[in-house]
Coordinates of C-alpha atoms in Angstrom, one line a residue:
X1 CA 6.7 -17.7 -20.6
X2 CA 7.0 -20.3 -17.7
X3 CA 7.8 -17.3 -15.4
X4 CA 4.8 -15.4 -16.6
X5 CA 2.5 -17.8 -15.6
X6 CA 3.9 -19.4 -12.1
X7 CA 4.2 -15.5 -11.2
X8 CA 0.1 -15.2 -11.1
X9 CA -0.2 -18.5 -9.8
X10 CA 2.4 -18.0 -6.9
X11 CA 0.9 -14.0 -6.2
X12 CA -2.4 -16.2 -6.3
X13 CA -0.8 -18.0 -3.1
X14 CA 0.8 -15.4 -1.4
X15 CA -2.2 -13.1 -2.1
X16 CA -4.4 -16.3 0.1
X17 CA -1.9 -16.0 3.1
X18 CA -2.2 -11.9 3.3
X19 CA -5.7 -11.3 3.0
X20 CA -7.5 -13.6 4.5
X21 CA -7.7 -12.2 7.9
X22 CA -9.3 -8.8 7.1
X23 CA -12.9 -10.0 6.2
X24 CA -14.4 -10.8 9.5
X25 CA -13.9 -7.8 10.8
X26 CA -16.3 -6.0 8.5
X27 CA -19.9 -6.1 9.1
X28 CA -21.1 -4.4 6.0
X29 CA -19.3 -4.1 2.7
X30 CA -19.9 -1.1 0.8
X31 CA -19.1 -0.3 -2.6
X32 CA -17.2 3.1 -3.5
X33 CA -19.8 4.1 -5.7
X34 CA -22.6 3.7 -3.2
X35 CA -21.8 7.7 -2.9
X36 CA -21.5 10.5 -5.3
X37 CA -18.4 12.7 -4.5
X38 CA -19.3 15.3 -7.0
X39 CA -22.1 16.4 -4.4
X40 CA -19.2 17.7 -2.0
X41 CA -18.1 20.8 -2.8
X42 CA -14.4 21.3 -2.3
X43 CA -12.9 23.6 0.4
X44 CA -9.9 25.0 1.9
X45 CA -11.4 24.1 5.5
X46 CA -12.1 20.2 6.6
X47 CA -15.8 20.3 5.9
X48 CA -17.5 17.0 6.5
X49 CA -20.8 15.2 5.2
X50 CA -22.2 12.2 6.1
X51 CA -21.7 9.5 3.6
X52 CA -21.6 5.2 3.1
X53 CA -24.3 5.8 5.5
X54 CA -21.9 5.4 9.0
X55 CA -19.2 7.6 7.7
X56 CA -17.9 11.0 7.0
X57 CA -16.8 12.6 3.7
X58 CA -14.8 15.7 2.7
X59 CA -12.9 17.0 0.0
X60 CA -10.0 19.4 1.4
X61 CA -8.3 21.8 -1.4
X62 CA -4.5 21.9 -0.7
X63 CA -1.8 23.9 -2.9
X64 CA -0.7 21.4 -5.9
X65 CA 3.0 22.9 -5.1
X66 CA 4.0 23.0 -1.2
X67 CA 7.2 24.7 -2.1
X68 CA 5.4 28.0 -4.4
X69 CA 4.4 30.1 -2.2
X70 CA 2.6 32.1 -4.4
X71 CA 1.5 29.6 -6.5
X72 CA -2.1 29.6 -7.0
X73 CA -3.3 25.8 -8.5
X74 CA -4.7 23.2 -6.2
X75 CA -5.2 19.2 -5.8
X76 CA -8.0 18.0 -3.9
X77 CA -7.9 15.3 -1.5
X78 CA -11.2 12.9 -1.0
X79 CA -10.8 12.6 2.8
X80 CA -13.3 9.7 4.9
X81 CA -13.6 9.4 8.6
X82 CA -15.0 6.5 10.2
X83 CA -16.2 8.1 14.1
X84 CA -15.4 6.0 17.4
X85 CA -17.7 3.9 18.7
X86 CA -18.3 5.5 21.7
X87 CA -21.2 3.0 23.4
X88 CA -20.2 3.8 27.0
X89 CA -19.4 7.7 26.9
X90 CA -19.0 7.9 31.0
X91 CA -16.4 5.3 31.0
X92 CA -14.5 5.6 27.6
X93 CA -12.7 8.1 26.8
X94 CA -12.5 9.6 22.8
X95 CA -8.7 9.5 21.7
X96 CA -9.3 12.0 18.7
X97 CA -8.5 10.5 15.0
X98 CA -5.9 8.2 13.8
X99 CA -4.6 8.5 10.4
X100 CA -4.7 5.2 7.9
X101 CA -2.5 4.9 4.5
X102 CA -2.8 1.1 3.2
X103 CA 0.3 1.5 1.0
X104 CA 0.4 0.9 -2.6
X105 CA 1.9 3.2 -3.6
X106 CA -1.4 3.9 -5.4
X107 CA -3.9 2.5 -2.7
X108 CA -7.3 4.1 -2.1
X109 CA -7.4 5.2 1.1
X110 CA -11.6 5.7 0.9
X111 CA -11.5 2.3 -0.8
X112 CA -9.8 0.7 1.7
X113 CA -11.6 2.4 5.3
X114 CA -14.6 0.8 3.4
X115 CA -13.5 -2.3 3.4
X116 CA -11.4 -2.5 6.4
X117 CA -12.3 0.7 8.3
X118 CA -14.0 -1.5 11.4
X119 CA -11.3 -3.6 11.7
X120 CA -8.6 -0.9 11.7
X121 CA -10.7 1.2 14.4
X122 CA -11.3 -1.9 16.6
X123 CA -7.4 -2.4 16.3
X124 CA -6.2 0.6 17.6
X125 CA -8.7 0.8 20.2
X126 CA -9.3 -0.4 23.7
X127 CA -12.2 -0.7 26.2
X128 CA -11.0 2.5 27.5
X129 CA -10.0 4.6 24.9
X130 CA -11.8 4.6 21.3
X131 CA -10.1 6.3 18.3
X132 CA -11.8 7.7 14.7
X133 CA -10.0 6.4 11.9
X134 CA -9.6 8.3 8.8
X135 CA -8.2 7.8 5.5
X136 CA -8.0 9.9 2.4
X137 CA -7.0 9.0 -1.3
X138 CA -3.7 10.5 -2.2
X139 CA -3.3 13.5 -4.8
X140 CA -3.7 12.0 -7.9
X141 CA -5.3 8.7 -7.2
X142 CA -9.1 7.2 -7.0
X143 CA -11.6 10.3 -5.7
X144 CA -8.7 12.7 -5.2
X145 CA -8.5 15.3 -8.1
X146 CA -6.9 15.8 -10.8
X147 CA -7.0 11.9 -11.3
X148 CA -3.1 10.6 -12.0
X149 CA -4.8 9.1 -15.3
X150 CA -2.1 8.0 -18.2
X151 CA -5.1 7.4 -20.3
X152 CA -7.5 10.4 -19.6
X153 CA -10.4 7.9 -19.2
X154 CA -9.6 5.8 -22.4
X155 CA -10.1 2.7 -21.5
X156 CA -9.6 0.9 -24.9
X157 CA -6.7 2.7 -24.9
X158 CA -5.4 1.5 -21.7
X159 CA -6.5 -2.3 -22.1
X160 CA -5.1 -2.4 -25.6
X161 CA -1.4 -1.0 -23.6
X162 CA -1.9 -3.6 -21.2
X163 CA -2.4 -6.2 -23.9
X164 CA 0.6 -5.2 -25.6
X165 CA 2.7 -5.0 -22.3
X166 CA 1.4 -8.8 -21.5
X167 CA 2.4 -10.0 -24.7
X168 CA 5.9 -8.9 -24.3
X169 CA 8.3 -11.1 -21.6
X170 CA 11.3 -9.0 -20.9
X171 CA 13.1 -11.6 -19.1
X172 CA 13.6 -13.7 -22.3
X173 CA 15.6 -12.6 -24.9
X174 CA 17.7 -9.1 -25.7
X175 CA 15.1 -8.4 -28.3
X176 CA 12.0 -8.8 -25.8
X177 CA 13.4 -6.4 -23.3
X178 CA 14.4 -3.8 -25.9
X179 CA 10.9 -4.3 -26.7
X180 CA 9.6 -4.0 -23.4
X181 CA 11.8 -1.1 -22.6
X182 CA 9.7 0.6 -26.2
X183 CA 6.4 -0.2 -24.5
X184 CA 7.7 1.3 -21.4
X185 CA 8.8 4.1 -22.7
X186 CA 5.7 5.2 -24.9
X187 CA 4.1 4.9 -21.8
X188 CA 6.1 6.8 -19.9
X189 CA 5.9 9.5 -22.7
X190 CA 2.3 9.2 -22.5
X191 CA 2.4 10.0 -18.6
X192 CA 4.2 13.2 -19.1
X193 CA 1.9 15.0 -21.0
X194 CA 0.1 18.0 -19.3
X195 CA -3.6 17.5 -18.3
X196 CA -6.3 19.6 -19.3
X197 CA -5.3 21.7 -16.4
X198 CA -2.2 22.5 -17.8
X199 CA 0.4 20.3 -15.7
X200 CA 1.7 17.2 -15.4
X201 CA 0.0 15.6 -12.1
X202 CA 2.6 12.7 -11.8
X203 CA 4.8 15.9 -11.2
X204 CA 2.7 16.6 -8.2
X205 CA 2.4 12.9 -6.4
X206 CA 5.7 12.7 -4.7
X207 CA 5.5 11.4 -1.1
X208 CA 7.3 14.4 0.5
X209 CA 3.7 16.7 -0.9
X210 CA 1.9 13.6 0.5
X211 CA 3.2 14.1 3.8
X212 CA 2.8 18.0 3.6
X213 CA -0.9 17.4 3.0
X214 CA -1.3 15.5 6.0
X215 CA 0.2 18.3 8.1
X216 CA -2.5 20.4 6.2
X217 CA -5.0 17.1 7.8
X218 CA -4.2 17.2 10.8
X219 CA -4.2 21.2 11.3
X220 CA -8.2 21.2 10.3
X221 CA -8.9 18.0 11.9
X222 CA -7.8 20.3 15.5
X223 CA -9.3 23.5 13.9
X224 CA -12.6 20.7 13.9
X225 CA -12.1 19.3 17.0
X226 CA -11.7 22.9 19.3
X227 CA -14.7 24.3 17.1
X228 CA -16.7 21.4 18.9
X229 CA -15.3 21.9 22.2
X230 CA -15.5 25.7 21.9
X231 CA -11.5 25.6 22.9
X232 CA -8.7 27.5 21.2
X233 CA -7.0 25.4 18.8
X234 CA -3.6 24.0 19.6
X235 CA -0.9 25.6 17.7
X236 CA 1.4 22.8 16.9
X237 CA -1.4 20.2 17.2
X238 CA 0.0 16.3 16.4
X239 CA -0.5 13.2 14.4
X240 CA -1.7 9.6 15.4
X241 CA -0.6 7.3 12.2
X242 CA -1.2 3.7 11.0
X243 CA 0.2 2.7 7.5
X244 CA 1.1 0.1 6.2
X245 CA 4.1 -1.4 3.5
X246 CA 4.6 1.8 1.3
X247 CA 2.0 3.8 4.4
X248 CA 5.6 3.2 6.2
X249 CA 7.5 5.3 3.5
X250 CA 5.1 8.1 3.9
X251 CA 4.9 7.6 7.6
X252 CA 8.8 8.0 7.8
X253 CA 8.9 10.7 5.9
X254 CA 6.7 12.5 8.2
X255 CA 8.1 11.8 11.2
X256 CA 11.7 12.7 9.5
X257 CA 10.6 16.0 8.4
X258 CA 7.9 17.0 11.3
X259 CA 9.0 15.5 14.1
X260 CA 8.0 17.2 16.4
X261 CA 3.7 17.0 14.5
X262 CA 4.1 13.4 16.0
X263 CA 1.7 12.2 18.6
X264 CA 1.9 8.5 18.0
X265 CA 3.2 6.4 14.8
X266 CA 3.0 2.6 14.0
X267 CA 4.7 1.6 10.9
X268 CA 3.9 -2.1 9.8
X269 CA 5.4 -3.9 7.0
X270 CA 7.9 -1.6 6.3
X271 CA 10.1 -0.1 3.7
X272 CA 13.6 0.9 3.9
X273 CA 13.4 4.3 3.4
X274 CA 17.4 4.7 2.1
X275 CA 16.7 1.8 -0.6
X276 CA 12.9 3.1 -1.5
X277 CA 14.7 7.0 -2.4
X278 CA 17.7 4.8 -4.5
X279 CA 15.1 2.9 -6.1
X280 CA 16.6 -0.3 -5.0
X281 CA 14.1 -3.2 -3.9
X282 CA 16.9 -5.8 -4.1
X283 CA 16.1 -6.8 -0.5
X284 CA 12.8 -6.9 -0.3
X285 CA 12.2 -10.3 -1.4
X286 CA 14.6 -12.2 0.9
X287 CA 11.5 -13.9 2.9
X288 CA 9.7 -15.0 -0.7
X289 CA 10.6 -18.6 -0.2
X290 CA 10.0 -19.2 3.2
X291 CA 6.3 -17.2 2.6
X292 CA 6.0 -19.8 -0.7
X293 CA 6.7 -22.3 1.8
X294 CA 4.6 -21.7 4.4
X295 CA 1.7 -21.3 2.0
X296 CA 2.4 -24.9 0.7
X297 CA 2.8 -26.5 4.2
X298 CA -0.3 -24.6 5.7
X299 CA -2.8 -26.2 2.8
X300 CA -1.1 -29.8 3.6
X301 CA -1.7 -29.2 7.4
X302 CA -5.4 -27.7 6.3
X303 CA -6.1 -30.7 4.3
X304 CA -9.9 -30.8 3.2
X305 CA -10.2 -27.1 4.0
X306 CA -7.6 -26.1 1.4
X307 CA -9.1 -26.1 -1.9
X308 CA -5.6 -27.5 -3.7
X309 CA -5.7 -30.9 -1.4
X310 CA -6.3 -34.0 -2.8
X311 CA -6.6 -36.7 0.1
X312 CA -5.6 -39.3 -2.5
X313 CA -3.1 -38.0 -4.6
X314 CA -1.3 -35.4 -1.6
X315 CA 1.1 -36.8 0.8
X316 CA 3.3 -33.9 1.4
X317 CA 3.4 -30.2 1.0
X318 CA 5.5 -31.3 -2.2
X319 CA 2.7 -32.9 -3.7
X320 CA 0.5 -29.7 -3.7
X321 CA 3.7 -27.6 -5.1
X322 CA 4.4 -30.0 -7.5
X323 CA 0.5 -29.9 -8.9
X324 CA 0.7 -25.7 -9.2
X325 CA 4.4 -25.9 -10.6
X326 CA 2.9 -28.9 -13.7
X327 CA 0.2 -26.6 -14.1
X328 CA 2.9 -23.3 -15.0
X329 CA 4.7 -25.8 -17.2
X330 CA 0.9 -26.7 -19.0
X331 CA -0.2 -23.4 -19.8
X332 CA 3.1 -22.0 -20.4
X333 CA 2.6 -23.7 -24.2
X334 CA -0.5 -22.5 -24.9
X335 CA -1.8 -18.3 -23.9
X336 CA 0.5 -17.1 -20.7
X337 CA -0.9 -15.4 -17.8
X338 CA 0.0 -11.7 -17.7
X339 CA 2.1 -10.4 -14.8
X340 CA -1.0 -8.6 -13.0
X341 CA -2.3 -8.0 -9.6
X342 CA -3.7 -11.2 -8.3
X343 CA -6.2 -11.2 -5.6
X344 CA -8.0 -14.7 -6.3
X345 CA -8.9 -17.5 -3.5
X346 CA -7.5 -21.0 -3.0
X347 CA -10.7 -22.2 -5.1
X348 CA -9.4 -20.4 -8.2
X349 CA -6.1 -22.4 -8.3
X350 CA -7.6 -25.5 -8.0
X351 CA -10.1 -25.1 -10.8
X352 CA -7.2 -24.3 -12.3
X353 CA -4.9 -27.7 -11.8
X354 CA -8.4 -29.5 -12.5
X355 CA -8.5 -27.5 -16.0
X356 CA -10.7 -24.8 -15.8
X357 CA -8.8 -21.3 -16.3
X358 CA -11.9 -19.1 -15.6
X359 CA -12.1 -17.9 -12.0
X360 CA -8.0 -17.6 -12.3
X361 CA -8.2 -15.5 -15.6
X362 CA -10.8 -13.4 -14.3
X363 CA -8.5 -13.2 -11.3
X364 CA -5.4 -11.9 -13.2
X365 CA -7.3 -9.6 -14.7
X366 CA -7.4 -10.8 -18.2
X367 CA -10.8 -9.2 -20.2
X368 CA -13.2 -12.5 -20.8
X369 CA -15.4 -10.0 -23.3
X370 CA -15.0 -7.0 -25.0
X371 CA -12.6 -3.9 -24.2
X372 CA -15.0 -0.9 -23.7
X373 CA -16.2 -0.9 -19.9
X374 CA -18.1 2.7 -20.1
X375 CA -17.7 2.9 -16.2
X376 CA -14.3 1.7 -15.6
X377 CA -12.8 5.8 -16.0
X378 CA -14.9 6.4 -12.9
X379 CA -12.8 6.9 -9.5
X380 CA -15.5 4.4 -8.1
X381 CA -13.0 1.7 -10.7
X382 CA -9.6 3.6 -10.0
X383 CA -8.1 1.9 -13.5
X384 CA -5.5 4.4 -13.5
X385 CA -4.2 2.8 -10.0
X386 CA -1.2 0.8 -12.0
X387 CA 0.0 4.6 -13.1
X388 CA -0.6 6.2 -10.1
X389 CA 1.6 4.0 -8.1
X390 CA 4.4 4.1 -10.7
X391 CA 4.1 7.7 -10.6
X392 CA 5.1 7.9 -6.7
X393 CA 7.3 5.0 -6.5
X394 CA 9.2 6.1 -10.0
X395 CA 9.0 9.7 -9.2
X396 CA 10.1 9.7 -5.9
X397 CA 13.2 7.3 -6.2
X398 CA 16.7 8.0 -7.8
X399 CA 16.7 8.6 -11.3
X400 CA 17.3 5.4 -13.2
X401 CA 16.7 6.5 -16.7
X402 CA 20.2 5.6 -17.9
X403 CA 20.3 2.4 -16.6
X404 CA 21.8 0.3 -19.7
X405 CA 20.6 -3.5 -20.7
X406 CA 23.7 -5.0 -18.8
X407 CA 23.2 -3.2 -15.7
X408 CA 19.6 -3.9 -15.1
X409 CA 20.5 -8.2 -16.1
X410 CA 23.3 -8.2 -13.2
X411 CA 20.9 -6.6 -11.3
X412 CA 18.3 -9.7 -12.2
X413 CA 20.6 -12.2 -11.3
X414 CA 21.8 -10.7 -8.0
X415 CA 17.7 -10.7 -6.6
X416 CA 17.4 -14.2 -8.2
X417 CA 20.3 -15.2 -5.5
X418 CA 17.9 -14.0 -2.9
X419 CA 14.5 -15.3 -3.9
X420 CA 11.9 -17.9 -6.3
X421 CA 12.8 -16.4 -10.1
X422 CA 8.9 -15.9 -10.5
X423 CA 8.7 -13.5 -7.2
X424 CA 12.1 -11.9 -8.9
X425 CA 10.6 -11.1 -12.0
X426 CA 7.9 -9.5 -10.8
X427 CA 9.8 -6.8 -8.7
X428 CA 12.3 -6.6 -11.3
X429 CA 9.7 -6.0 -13.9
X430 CA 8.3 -3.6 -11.2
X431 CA 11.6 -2.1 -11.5
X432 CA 12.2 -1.8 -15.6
X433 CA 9.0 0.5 -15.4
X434 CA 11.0 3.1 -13.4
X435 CA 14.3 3.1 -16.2
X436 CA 11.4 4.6 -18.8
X437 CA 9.5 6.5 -16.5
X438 CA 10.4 10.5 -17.4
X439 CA 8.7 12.4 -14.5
X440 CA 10.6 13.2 -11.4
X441 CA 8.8 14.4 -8.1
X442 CA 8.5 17.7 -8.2
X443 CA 9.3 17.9 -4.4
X444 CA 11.7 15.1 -3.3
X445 CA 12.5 14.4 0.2
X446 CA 15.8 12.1 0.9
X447 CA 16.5 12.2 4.5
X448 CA 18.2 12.1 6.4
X449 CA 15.8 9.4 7.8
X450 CA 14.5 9.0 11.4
X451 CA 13.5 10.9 14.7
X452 CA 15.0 12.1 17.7
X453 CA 14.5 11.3 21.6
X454 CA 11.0 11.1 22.6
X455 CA 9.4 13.8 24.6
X456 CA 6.5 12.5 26.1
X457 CA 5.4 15.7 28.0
X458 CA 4.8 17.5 24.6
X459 CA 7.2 20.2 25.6
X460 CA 9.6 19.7 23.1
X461 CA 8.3 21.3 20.3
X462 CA 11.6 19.3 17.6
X463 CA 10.3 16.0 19.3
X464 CA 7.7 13.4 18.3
X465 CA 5.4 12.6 21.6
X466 CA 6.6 8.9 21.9
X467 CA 9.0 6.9 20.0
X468 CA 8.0 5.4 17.1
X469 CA 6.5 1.8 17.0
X470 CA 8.1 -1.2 14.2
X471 CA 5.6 -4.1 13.4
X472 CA 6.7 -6.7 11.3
X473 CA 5.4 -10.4 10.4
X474 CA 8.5 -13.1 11.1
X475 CA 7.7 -13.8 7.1
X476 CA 6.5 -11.3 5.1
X477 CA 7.1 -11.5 1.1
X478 CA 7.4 -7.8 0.3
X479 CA 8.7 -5.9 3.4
X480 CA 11.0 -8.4 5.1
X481 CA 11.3 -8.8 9.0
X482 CA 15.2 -6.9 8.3
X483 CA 13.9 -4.2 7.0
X484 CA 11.8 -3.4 10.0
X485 CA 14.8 -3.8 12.1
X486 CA 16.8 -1.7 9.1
X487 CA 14.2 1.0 9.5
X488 CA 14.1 1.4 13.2
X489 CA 17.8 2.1 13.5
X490 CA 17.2 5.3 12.8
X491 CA 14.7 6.2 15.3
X492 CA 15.5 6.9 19.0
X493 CA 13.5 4.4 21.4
X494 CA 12.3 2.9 18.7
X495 CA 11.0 -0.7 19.4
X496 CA 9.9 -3.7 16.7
X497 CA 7.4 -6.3 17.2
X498 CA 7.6 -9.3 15.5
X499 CA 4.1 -11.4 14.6
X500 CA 5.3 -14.8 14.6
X501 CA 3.1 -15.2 11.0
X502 CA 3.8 -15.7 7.3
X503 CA 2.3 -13.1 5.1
X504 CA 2.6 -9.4 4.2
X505 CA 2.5 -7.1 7.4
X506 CA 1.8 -8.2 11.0
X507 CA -1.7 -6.6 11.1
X508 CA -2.9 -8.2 8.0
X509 CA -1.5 -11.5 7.9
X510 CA -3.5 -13.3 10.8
X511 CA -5.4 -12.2 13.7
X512 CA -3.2 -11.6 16.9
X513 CA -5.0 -10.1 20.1
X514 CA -1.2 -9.7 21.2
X515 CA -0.7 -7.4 18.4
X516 CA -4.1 -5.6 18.8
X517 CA -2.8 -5.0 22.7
X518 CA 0.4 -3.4 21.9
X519 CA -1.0 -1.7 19.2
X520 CA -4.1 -0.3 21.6
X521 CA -1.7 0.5 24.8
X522 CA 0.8 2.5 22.4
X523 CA -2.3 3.8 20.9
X524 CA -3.9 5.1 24.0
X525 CA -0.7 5.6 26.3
X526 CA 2.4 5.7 24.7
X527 CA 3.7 2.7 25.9
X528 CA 6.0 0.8 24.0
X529 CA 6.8 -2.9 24.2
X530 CA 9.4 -4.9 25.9
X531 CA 12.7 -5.0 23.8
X532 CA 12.2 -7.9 21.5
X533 CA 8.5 -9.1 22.2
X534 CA 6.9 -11.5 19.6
X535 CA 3.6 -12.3 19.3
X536 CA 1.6 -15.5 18.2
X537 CA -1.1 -15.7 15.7
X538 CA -4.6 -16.5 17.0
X539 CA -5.2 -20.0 17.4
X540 CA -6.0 -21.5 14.0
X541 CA -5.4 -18.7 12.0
X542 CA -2.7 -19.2 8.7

């Protein structure tokens, strides 16, 4: 129960160190409901409509099954552009679109340009050459239809699972993860049924159709752009790409199976692609303690302008862990935490270690009244985000089903060698999900992995248009700085780029301008960095 607990507290911390950064980029927050999709009607061709007042919206129809030819059912994709800010048309030059994916798997991609979508344009920009940024919300998740929803909108339903599933610690005894592995299972059950278009969507989420749809993106997104310029479209015209943690899965994939659709690709914070497809995560956790670490050290060095800091009681970064850790041991005998997503501030964990659970609950999720929210089945909520992530990440990897008790425990204490048991757990729990989970991608791609010589003249038509760019924090909780390194092995001229920063990915976990200009000259030019160039946070920043 301990475990349970310290793992909201410590996500609490880590979840400080790799947002932070983000917010000051944005000048106007919008909500996802501030526009009605349903007013869009869907199309075969990239039609868009001015929506969230500064952007663009469309909802593209692609075929639900890439590899049917003839078959005749469709998914469609809730697509959002964000135009370049083109103040000084004579002396900037437009650099076309740039393709976001935020990661997840499960992530928004119209959630997250709305939150984000300045910041990322500004990033991959440069006084000379201005980009649009789009995003779009994966099959199956948030505005995207049919909705990846276990529950088909029953939201009792679904708080009453997650109750259940909260209730239940699997790393305690033989009879709690039997139990566990029942919830898991109904669940999975649950998730296999058809929808009421007759198929299983989970089927139909895989991130080899993922990347197949953004083929499809950036076919109309040329058909668009020569329309506008009264040109011919190209015939093999290419993708610019950002993503981010899992947005490096997809991005690899791409780039593995269309190399030559490649224009420019930055992967930050980045998966293993091998270990992602054998559904093995063992390794990303090997910077958890140094993260935990530097979160600790940073409040101490903050003092007054970290919440936790008491200038009485705190003489070392100790004295802050120590304060978290007692509160874990108080609350473990009395109502746990669940193991949730927590996004809360430094605040919340001090009201916490002064007694008052509120902000922190409300944090991790936990329902303060009632179970019956008659909006939460909306896409503007995206509750179904939980399944729709465990629907890629489960469908696309190896099938673990037969997994027994023993082999899953000496798995659990080979990641506990590696990393805090608390940051363990949660993978690992992460992980038990995908032994019950009964749907398999419909449409798997496993490699091989990676991307030939660069041809920069675009001549080549089996060759991406510059090598592909590695970002990576030095610390980085989920996506280590070896995996980066890992990754880019398998990519001619590859280069990585370490962010000397503690947090998850090297464009989210503090402001760097050095970043922002490797990022923008790659972006604009093709140029890659130096062999072995790191970069240093801005001044200040955590």
């Amino acid at each position: 129960m301990k475990d349970m607990l310290l793992t909201a507290i410590s996500m609490a911390a880590l979840a400080v160190t790799t947002t932070a950064s983000l917010s000051t980029y944005q000048p106007v927050r919008r909500s996802p409901a501030d526009f009605d999709w349903t007013t869009l009607t869907p199309s075969r061709s990239l039609r868009f409509s001015p929506c969230y007042e500064e952007y663009e919206c469309a909802r593209l129809v692609v075929p639900l099954d890439w590899t049917l030819r003839n078959d005749t059912r469709t998914a469609t994709i809730a697509v959002t552009r964000l135009p370049a800010s083109m103040t000084c048309p004579t002396t900037v030059t437009h650099g076309g679109t740039v393709m976001i994916n935020p990661g997840g798997p499960g992530d928004s991609g119209v959630r997250d340009m709305l939150v984000n979508g300045h910041y990322l344009r500004d990033l991959v920009s440069t006084e000379t050459t201005r980009f649009d940024v789009l995003s779009f919300d994966p099959r199956g998740m948030a505005f995207s239809a049919p909705a990846g929803d276990c529950f088909a909108g029953d939201e009792a339903a679904r708080m009453l699972f997650n109750a259940e599933m909260a209730g239940v610690d699997a790393f305690a005894t033989d009879d709690d993860l039997a139990s566990k592995r029942a919830l898991l299972r109904a669940y999975g059950e649950r998730c296999n049924r058809k929808g009421e278009d007759g198929f299983v969507v989970g089927a139909y989420m895989g991130t080899a159709s993922v990347a197949r749809d953004v083929l499809r993106l950036v076919d109309e997104l040329e058909r668009l752009r020569a329309e506008g310029a009264g040109e011919v479209p190209e015939a093999r015209p290419r993708l610019q790409y950002f993503g981010t943690s899992y947005g490096t899965m997809l991005g690899n994939t791409f780039v593995s199976m269309f190399p030559g659709r490649v224009k420019r690709m930055v992967l930050d914070g980045n998966v293993v692609p091998e270990d992602y497809m054998a559904s093995d995560w063992s390794g990303n956790m090997v910077d958890v303690a140094q993260v935990v670490d530097g979160f600790y050290s940073a409040c101490f060095a903050a003092q007054s302008a970290c919440a936790l800091y008491d200038a009485v009681a705190d003489r070392s970064p100790a004295d802050i862990r120590a304060k978290v850790d007692a509160l874990a041991t108080r609350r473990a005998r009395a109502r746990p935490l669940p193991r949730a997503a927590v996004q809360p501030r430094r605040r919340d964990l001090a009201d916490a270690v002064a007694g008052n659970y509120t902000s922190l609950a409300l944090a991790a999720r936990i329902p303060t009244a009632g179970l019956c929210d008659a909006d939460a089945a909306a896409p503007a909520k995206y509750a179904w985000q939980p399944e729709a992530g465990t629907a890629v990440r489960c469908g696309d990897g190896a099938d673990v089903t037969n997994t027994t008790d023993d082999e899953w425990r000496a798995g659990l204490r080979r990641a506990r060698e590696q990393a805090p048991g608390w940051w363990v757990d949660f993978w690992m729990g992460a992980q038990l999900q995908c032994r019950e989970w009964p749907v398999r991608a419909r449409w798997r791609f496993t490699g091989p992995f990676g991307s030939p010589e660069a041809d920069a003249s675009g001549e080549r038509d089996d060759r991406p248009a510059a090598p592909v760019l590695f970002l990576t924090s030095r610390a980085d909780p989920a996506t280590p700085l070896r995996s980066a390194l890992a990754a880019a092995k398998s990519h001619k001229g590859a280069r990585v780029v370490v962010h000397n920063s503690t947090g998850h990915c090297a464009t989210l976990s503090a402001p760097s301008e050095c970043v922002k200009d490797v990022v923008g000259r790659y972006m604009a030019t093709g140029t890659m960095p130096d062999e072995g160039t790191e970069c240093e946070p801005a001044y200040g920043a955590v």
